[in-house]
mmCIF file of C-alpha atoms in Angstrom:
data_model
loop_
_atom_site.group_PDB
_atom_site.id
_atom_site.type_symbol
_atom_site.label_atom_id
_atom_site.label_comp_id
_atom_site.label_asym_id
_atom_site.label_seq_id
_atom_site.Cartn_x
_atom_site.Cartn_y
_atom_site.Cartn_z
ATOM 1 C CA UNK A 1 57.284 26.724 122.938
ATOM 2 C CA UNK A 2 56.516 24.588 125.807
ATOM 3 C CA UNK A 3 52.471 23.144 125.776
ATOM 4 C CA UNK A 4 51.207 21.262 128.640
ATOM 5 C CA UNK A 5 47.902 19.703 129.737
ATOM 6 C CA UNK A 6 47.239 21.395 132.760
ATOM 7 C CA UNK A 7 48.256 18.463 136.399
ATOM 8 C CA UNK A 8 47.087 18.674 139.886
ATOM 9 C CA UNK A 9 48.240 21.703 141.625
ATOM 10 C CA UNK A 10 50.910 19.951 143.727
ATOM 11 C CA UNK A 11 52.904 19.050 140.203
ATOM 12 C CA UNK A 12 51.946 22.627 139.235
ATOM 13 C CA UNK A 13 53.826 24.136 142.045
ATOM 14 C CA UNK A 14 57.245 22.059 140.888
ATOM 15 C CA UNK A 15 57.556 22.340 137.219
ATOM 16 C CA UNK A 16 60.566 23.819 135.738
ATOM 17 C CA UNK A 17 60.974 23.382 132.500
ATOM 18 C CA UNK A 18 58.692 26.534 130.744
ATOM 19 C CA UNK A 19 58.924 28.856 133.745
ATOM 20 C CA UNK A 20 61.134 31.486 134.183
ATOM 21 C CA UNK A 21 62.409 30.503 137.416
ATOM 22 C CA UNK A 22 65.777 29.045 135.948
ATOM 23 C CA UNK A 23 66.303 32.373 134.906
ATOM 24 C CA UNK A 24 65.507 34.543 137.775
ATOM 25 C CA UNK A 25 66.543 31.903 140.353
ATOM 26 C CA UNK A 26 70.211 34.271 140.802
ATOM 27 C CA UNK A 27 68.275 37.228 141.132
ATOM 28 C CA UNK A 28 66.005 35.549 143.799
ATOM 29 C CA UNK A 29 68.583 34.117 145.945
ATOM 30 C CA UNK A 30 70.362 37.716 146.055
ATOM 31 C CA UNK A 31 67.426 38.953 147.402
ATOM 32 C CA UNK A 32 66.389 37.005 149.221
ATOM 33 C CA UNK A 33 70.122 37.212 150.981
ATOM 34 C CA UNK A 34 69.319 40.449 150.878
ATOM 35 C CA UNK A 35 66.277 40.483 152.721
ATOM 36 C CA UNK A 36 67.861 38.147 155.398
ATOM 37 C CA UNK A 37 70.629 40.443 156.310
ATOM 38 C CA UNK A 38 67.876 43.136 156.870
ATOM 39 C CA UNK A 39 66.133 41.342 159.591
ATOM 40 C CA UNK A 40 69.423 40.466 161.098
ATOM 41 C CA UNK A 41 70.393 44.162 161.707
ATOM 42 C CA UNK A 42 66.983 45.111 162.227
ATOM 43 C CA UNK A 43 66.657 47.563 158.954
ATOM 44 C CA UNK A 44 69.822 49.342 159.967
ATOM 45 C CA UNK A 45 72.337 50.573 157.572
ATOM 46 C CA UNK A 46 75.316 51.339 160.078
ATOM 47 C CA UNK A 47 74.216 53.316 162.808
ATOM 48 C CA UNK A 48 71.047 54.413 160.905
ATOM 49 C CA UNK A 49 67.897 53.026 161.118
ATOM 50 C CA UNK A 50 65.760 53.259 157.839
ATOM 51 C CA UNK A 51 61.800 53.989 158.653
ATOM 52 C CA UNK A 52 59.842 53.186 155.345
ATOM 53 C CA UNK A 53 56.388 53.142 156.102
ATOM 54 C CA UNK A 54 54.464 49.959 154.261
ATOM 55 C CA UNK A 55 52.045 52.562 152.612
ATOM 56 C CA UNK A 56 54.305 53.697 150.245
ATOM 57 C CA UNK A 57 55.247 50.374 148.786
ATOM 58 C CA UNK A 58 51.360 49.774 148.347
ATOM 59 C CA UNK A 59 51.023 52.779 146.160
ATOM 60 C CA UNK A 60 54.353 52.308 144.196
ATOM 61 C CA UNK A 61 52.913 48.175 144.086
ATOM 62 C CA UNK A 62 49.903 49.194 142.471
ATOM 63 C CA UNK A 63 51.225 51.905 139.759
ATOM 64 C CA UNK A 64 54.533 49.102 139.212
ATOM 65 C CA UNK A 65 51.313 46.800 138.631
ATOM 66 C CA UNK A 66 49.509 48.949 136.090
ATOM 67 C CA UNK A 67 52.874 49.778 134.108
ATOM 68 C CA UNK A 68 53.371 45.757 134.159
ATOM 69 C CA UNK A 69 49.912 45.537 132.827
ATOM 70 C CA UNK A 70 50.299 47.763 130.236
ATOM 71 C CA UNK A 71 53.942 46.276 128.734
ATOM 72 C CA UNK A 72 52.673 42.602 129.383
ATOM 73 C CA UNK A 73 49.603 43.618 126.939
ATOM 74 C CA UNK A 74 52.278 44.866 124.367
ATOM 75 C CA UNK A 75 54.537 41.588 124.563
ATOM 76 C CA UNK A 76 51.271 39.748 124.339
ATOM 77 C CA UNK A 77 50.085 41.442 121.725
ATOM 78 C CA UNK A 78 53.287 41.070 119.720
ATOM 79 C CA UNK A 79 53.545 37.402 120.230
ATOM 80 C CA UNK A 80 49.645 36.607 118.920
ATOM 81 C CA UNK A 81 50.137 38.562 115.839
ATOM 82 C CA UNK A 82 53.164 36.654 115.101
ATOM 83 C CA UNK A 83 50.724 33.153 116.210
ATOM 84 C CA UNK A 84 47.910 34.731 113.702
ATOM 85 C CA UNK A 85 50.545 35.180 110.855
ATOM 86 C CA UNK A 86 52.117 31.657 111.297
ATOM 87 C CA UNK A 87 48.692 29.658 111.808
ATOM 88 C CA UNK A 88 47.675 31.829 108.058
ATOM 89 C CA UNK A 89 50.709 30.817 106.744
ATOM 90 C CA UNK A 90 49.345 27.254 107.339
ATOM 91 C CA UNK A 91 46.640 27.909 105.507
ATOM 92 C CA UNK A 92 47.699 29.301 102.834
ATOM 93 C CA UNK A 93 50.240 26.884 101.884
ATOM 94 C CA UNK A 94 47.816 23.969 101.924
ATOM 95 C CA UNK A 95 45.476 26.307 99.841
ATOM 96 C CA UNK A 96 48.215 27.300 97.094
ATOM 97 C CA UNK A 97 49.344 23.820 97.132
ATOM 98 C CA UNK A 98 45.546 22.410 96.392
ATOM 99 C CA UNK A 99 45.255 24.966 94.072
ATOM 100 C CA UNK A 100 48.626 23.658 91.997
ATOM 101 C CA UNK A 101 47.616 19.773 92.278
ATOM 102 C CA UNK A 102 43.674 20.376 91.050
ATOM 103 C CA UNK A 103 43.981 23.607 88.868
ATOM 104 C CA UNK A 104 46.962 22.923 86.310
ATOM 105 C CA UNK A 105 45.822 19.938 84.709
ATOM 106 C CA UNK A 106 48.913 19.434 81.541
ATOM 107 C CA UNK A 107 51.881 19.683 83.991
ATOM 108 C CA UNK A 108 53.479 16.789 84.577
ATOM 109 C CA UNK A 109 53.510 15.647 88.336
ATOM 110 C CA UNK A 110 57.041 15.485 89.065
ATOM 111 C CA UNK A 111 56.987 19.542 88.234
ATOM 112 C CA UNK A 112 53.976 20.577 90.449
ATOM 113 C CA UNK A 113 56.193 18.270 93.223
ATOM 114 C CA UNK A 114 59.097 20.697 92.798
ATOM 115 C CA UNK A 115 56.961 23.499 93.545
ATOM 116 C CA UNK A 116 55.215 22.343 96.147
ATOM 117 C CA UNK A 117 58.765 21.812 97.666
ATOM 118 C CA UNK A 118 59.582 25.329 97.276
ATOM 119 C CA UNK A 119 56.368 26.494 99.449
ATOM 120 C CA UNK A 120 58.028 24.322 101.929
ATOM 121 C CA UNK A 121 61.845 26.103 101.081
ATOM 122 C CA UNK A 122 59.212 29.357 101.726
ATOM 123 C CA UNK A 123 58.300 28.212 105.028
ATOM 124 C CA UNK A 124 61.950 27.183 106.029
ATOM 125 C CA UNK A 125 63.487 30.349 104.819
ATOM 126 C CA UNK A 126 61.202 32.449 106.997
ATOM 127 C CA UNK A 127 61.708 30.672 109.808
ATOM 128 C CA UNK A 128 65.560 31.386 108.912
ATOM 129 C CA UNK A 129 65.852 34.625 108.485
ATOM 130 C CA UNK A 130 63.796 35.577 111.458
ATOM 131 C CA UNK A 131 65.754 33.573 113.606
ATOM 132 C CA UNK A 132 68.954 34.785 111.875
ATOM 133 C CA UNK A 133 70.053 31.422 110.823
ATOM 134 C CA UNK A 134 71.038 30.477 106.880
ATOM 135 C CA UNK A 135 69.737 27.583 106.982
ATOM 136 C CA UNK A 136 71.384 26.607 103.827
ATOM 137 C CA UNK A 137 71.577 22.844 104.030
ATOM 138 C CA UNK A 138 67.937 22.076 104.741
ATOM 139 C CA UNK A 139 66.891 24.618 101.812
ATOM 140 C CA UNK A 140 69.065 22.878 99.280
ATOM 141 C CA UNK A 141 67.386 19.953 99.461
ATOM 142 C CA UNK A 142 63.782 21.746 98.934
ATOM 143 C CA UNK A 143 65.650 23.616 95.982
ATOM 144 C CA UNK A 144 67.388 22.874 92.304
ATOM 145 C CA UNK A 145 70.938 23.555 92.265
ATOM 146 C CA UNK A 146 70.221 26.644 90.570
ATOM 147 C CA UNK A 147 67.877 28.273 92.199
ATOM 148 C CA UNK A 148 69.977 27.376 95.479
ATOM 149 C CA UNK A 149 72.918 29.195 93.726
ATOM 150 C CA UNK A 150 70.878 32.318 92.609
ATOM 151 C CA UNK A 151 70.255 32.326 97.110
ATOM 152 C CA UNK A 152 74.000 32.961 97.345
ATOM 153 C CA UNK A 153 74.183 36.180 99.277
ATOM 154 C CA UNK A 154 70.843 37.367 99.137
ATOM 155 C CA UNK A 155 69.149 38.776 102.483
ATOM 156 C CA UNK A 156 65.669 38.382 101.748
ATOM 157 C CA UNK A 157 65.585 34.810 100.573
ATOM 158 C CA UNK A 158 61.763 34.339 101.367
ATOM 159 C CA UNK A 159 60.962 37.323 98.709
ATOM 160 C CA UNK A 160 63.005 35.496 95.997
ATOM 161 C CA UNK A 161 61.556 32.112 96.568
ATOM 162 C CA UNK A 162 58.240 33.627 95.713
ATOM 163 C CA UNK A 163 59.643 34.734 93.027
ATOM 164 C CA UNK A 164 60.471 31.741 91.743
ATOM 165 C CA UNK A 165 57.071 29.878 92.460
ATOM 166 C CA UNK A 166 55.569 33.085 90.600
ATOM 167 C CA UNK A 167 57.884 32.591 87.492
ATOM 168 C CA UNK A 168 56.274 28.972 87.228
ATOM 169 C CA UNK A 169 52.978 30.180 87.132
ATOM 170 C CA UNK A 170 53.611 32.990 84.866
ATOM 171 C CA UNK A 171 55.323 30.027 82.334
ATOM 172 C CA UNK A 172 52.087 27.733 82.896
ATOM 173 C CA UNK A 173 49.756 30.638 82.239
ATOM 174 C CA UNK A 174 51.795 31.446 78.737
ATOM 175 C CA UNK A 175 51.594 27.283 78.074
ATOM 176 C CA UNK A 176 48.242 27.914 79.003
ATOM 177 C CA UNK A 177 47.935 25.449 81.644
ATOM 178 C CA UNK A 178 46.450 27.876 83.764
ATOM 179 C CA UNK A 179 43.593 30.291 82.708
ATOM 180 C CA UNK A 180 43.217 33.879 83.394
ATOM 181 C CA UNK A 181 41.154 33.635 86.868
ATOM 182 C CA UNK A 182 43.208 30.712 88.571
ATOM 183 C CA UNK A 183 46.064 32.806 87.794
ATOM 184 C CA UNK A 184 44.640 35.824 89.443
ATOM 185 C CA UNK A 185 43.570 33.320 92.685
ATOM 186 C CA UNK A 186 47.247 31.873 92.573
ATOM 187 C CA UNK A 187 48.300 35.486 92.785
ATOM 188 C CA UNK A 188 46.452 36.384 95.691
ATOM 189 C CA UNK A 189 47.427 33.414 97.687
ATOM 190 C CA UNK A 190 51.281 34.239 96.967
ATOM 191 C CA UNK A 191 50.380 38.155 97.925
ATOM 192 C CA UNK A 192 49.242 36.664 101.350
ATOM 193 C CA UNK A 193 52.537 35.127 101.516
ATOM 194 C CA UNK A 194 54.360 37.913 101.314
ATOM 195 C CA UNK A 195 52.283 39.853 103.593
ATOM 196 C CA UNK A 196 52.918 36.821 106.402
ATOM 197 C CA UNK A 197 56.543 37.630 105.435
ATOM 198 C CA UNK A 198 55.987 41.092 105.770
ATOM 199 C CA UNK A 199 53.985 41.246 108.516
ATOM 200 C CA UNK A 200 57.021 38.928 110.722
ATOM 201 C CA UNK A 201 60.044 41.247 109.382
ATOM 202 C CA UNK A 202 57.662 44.228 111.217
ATOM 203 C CA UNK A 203 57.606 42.603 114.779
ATOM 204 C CA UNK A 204 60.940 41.428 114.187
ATOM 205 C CA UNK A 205 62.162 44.684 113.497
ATOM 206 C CA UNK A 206 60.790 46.550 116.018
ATOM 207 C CA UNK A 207 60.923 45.724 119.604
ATOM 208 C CA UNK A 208 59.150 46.970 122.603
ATOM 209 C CA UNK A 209 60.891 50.793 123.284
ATOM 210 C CA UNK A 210 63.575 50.478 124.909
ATOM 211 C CA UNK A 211 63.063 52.735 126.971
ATOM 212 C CA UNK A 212 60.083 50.978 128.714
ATOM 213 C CA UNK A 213 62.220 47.651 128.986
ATOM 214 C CA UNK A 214 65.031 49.899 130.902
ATOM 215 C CA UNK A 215 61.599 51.512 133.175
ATOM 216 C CA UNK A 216 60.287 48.169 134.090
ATOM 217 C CA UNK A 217 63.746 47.085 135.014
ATOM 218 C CA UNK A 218 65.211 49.394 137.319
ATOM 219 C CA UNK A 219 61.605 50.030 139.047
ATOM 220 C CA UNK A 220 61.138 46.376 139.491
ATOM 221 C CA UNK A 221 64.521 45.379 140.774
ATOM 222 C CA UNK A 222 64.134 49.239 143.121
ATOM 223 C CA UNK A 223 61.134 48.424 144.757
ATOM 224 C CA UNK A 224 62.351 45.030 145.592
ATOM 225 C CA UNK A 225 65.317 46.237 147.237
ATOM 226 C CA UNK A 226 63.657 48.611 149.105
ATOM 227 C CA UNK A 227 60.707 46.520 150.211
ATOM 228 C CA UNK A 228 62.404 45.021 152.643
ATOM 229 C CA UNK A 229 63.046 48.063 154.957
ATOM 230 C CA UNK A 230 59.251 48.636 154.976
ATOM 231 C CA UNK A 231 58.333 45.625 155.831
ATOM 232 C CA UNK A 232 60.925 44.159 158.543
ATOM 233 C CA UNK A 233 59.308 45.917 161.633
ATOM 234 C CA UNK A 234 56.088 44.778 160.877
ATOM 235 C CA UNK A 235 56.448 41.326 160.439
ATOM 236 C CA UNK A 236 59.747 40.270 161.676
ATOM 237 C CA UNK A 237 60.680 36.493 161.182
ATOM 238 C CA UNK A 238 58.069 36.177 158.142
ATOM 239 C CA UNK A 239 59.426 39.233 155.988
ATOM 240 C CA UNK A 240 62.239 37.299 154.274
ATOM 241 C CA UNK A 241 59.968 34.541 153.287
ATOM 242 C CA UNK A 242 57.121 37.660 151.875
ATOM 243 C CA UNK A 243 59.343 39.197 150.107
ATOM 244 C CA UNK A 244 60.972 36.457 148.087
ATOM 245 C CA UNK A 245 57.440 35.811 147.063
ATOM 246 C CA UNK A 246 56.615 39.211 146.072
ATOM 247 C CA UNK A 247 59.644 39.741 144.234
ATOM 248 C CA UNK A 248 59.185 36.572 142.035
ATOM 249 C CA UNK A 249 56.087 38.026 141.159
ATOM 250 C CA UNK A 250 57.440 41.210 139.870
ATOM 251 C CA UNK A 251 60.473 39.924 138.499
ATOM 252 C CA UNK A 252 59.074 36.938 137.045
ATOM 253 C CA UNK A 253 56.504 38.769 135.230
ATOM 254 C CA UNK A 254 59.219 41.110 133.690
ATOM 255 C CA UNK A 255 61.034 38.238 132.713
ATOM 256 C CA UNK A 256 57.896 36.609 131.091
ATOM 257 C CA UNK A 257 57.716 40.261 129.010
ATOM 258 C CA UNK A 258 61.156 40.327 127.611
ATOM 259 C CA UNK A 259 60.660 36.781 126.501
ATOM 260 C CA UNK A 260 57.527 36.848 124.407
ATOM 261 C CA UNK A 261 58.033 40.180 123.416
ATOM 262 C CA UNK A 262 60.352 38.722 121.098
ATOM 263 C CA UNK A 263 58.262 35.672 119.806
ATOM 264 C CA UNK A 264 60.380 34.518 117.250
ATOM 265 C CA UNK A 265 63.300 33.642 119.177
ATOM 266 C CA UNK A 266 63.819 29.439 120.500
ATOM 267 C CA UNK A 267 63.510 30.113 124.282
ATOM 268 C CA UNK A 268 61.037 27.741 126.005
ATOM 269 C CA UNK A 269 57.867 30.140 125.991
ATOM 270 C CA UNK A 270 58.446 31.468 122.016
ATOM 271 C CA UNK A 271 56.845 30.440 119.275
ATOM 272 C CA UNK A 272 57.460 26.782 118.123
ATOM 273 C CA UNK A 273 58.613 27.622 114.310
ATOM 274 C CA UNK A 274 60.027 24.347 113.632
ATOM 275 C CA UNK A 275 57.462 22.597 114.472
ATOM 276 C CA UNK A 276 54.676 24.717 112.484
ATOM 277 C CA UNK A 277 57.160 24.580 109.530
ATOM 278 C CA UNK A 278 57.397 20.888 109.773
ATOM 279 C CA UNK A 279 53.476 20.539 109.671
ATOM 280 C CA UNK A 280 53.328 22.784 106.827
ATOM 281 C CA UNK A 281 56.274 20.466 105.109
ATOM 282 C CA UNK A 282 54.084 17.196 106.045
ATOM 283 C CA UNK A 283 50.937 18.341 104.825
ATOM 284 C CA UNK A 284 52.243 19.616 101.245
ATOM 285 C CA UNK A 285 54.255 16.974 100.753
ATOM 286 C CA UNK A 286 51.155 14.402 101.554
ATOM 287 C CA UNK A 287 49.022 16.379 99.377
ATOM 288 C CA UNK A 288 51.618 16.166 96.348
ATOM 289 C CA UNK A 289 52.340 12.051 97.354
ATOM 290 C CA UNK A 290 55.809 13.695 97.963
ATOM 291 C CA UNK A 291 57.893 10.853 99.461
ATOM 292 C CA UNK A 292 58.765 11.866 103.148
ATOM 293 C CA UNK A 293 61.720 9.177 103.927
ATOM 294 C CA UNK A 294 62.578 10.024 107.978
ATOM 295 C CA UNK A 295 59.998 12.813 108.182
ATOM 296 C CA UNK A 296 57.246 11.579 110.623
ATOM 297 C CA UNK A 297 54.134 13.084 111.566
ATOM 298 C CA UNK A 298 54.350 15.892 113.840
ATOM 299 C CA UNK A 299 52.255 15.774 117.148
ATOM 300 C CA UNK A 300 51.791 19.407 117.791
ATOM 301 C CA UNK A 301 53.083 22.505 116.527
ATOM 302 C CA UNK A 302 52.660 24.187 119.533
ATOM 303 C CA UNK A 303 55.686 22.233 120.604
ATOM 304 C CA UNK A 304 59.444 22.604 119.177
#
């Protein structure tokens, strides 16, 4: 994800990298082509003149707009939640991993460090499996060689590393290490992880409809096709140049859809997951005085 304190609007108007325009550019220049050829034969196809009356495109512009509207809302909406359930996940690990440093006083610290390393394997596997990555190299180092081994082939790994940190505090409850009511607390905090978890697999799992992505598409691309008929008697030289704009607007904004309506993927505008699980893994780790060696501080984790 690309964050950027706002410049003058001259820069504004030439920044590439986090718009869409690398990807829309081939679409642009065909119609833009497109629209050229049109003025040169006058809005004829052959022998046959096409008459579209500009009226018509201002009624399809303004339903195209409200459909936009509506599907932009629904990519938007999918790409907070995931935000909302990545910022808690923040929390929540710097709670649990208070919660572990202060509340189970007769554990050595060398043991609370290992489990404070596996709410950062959490993190890390997360991020993995939603990006459909394994990952496996960065989570061995977070993990023991057996609990890496018992990972071997497993889909859900995020489920079974909570299962893990939940066997610990099960075993420090039975030392009793841990009293009845931390326990409960502890068990809260790893019930919010799992909702986080779940919460991600459901926006992961289930995209826009397709059937509105296939809508937007084809009305998008129709209209501006077709615009260019209605508008090349009425303003000659200058329709070309109207047209390319309009059509970046449409197109543009149905790019922008597609994109964050999948907010867990690593194109320019998604979700910055490395970077919030780095945070996460340089907050724990300072809580438990876990030794960082190259990790530095991160600057943002807006920013990937």
């Amino acid at each position: 994800m690309i964050i950027r304190q706002r410049t003058n609007w001259l820069k504004m108007l030439f920044i590439w990298k986090g718009s869409v325009l690398k990807k829309i550019i081939v679409q642009l220049s065909v119609i833009l082509l497109f629209s050229l050829a049109i003025y040169f034969f006058k809005g004829r196809i052959f022998d046959y003149k096409v008459h579209l009356n500009p009226t018509i495109f201002t009624l399809l512009g303004l339903a195209l707009a409200i459909f936009m509207g509506f599907c932009n809302s629904a990519s938007y909406d999918r790409f907070w939640e995931g935000r909302k359930l990545w910022g808690l996940l923040v929390i929540e690990t710097r709670s649990l991993t208070r919660q572990i440093l202060s509340f189970v006083p007769n554990t050595s610290k060398v043991e609370k460090q290992e489990i404070v390393k596996l709410i950062s394997a959490f993190c890390w596997s997360l991020n993995y499996q939603l990006r459909d990555k394994p990952g496996t190299e960065h989570l061995s180092g977070l993990l023991s060689p057996e609990q890496a081994e018992q990972l071997k082939g497993k889909k859900f790994i995020p489920s079974i590393i909570l299962g893990f940190i939940a066997d610990w505090l099960n075993e420090q409850h039975k030392k009793g290490n841990i009293d009845t009511i931390i326990l409960t607390q502890m068990d809260h905090q790893l019930n919010q992880f799992s909702n986080i978890s779940g919460g991600c697999e459901r926006i992961y799992n289930t995209p826009l409809p397709f059937a509105y992505s296939v809508l937007l598409h084809r009305t998008v691309y129709l209209y501006c096709f077709w615009l260019p008929f209605g508008l090349v008697d009425t303003l000659g030289w200058m329709m070309p140049l109207i047209v390319l704009l309009i059509s970046y607007t449409f197109i543009a904004l149905d790019a922008i859809i597609q994109e964050i309506g999948e907010p867990f993927g690593e194109e320019e505008n998604d979700l910055a997951l490395n970077s919030i699980c780095r945070t996460i893994e340089f907050s724990i780790f300072e809580q438990a005085e876990i030794p960082q060696g190259e990790l530095k501080k991160p600057d943002s984790y807006f920013v990937d």
